[in-house]
Amino acid sequence: MAKSHIAILASGSGTNAEEIMKFFRDHPNADVSVLLSNNPKAFALQRAEKYNVPTHVFNREQFSSPMHILEILSKHEVTHLVLAGFLWLIPDYLIKSFPKKIINIHPALLPKFGGKGMYGTNIHEAIRASGEKETGITIHEVNEHYDDGEILFQAKCPIEKDETPDQIADKVHQLEYQHYPRVIESWIKG
């Protein structure tokens, strides 16, 4: 089996990105070959340096330009794209260039609490306000719509009646760290 090369796309802190880089650091069949970010201040970039993963920062114009992003991905021989807290909609050219090879994690049980604007604290506040009894994570393939691709995996956790959105977020983060790298591993083997 040829080795798979992962590109992580991240916009923020990069805690999931770090878990993925740690998991694949000495993996026999896959590695993280590059981390791309739309945010020059994303802490994910510093996390990537810690793991000697090359980084690239791009702006919206560069992201809309197939030549720019595809050239970076080609240079790093990328076979799979993994979104880890990446907040922009994936352009059509990337979906066509990497069919069924782009994956995302969402901090809620889709199809509930998905779509544009549903990220970070917004999600956990909406879940708390709705009176839901459980939440969790959804790992899904990426298509041309926010949070709409084929669901590959979900994990749940209960919501206690007095929990704050931050406490809910902490529980969801633990599910993300526990499951995302392993689901990526089996998805790559696919």
CSV table of N, CA, C and O in Angstrom, one decimal, residues 7 13 24 29 36 51 53 55 57 61 67 69 73 76 105 107-108 118 137 145 148 153 165 171 183 187:
chain,number,residue,atom,x,y,z
A,7,ALA,N,-3.0,16.6,4.1
A,7,ALA,CA,-2.9,18.0,4.4
A,7,ALA,C,-4.0,18.4,5.4
A,7,ALA,O,-5.1,18.0,5.2
A,13,SER,N,-6.9,27.4,16.8
A,13,SER,CA,-6.0,26.9,17.8
A,13,SER,C,-5.2,25.6,17.4
A,13,SER,O,-4.1,25.5,17.7
A,24,PHE,N,-0.2,10.5,13.6
A,24,PHE,CA,0.4,10.0,12.4
A,24,PHE,C,1.9,10.2,12.3
A,24,PHE,O,2.6,10.0,11.3
A,29,ASN,N,1.7,3.9,7.4
A,29,ASN,CA,1.0,4.1,6.1
A,29,ASN,C,0.5,5.5,5.7
A,29,ASN,O,0.0,5.7,4.7
A,36,LEU,N,-2.2,23.8,6.2
A,36,LEU,CA,-2.5,25.0,5.5
A,36,LEU,C,-3.5,25.8,6.4
A,36,LEU,O,-4.4,25.2,7.0
A,51,TYR,N,5.9,19.7,15.3
A,51,TYR,CA,6.0,18.4,14.7
A,51,TYR,C,6.8,18.4,13.3
A,51,TYR,O,6.7,17.4,12.6
A,53,VAL,N,6.1,19.9,10.7
A,53,VAL,CA,5.2,19.8,9.5
A,53,VAL,C,5.2,21.2,8.8
A,53,VAL,O,5.0,22.2,9.5
A,55,THR,N,4.2,24.5,6.8
A,55,THR,CA,2.9,25.2,6.8
A,55,THR,C,2.9,26.2,5.6
A,55,THR,O,3.9,26.6,5.1
A,57,VAL,N,0.3,29.7,4.6
A,57,VAL,CA,-0.9,30.6,4.9
A,57,VAL,C,-1.4,31.2,3.6
A,57,VAL,O,-0.6,31.5,2.8
A,61,GLU,N,-8.4,35.2,-1.7
A,61,GLU,CA,-8.1,35.2,-3.2
A,61,GLU,C,-7.3,34.0,-3.6
A,61,GLU,O,-7.6,33.3,-4.6
A,67,MET,N,-4.9,27.2,-9.0
A,67,MET,CA,-3.5,27.0,-9.3
A,67,MET,C,-2.7,27.1,-8.0
A,67,MET,O,-1.8,26.3,-7.7
A,69,ILE,N,-3.4,26.8,-4.6
A,69,ILE,CA,-3.6,25.7,-3.6
A,69,ILE,C,-3.2,24.3,-4.1
A,69,ILE,O,-2.5,23.6,-3.5
A,73,LEU,N,-0.4,21.6,-2.7
A,73,LEU,CA,-0.8,20.2,-2.4
A,73,LEU,C,0.0,19.2,-3.2
A,73,LEU,O,0.4,18.2,-2.7
A,76,HIS,N,3.6,18.8,-2.0
A,76,HIS,CA,3.7,17.9,-0.8
A,76,HIS,C,3.0,16.5,-1.0
A,76,HIS,O,2.9,15.8,-0.1
A,105,ILE,N,-14.6,17.3,10.8
A,105,ILE,CA,-15.2,17.0,12.0
A,105,ILE,C,-16.1,18.1,12.5
A,105,ILE,O,-15.7,19.3,12.3
A,107,PRO,N,-18.5,19.6,15.7
A,107,PRO,CA,-18.8,19.4,17.1
A,107,PRO,C,-20.3,19.4,17.5
A,107,PRO,O,-20.7,20.1,18.5
A,108,ALA,N,-21.0,18.6,16.8
A,108,ALA,CA,-22.5,18.4,17.1
A,108,ALA,C,-22.9,17.2,16.4
A,108,ALA,O,-22.2,16.7,15.5
A,118,MET,N,-22.3,27.8,12.3
A,118,MET,CA,-22.3,26.9,13.4
A,118,MET,C,-20.9,26.3,13.6
A,118,MET,O,-20.5,25.3,13.1
A,137,ILE,N,-20.1,14.4,18.4
A,137,ILE,CA,-19.3,14.8,17.2
A,137,ILE,C,-19.8,14.0,16.0
A,137,ILE,O,-20.4,13.0,16.1
A,145,HIS,N,-21.4,21.8,0.3
A,145,HIS,CA,-22.3,22.5,1.3
A,145,HIS,C,-21.7,22.4,2.7
A,145,HIS,O,-21.1,21.3,3.0
A,148,ASP,N,-22.6,18.9,5.2
A,148,ASP,CA,-23.6,18.1,4.4
A,148,ASP,C,-23.1,16.8,3.8
A,148,ASP,O,-23.9,16.1,3.3
A,153,PHE,N,-19.0,8.8,10.9
A,153,PHE,CA,-18.9,8.4,12.3
A,153,PHE,C,-19.6,9.4,13.2
A,153,PHE,O,-19.5,10.6,12.9
A,165,PRO,N,-22.2,26.1,28.3
A,165,PRO,CA,-21.6,25.8,26.9
A,165,PRO,C,-20.1,25.4,26.9
A,165,PRO,O,-19.7,24.6,26.2
A,171,LYS,N,-16.4,18.5,26.9
A,171,LYS,CA,-16.7,17.1,26.7
A,171,LYS,C,-16.6,16.7,25.2
A,171,LYS,O,-16.1,15.6,24.9
A,183,VAL,N,-10.6,7.5,13.1
A,183,VAL,CA,-11.5,7.5,12.0
A,183,VAL,C,-10.8,7.9,10.7
A,183,VAL,O,-11.0,7.3,9.7
A,187,TRP,N,-10.6,5.6,7.4
A,187,TRP,CA,-11.1,6.3,6.2
A,187,TRP,C,-10.0,6.2,5.1
A,187,TRP,O,-10.3,5.9,3.9
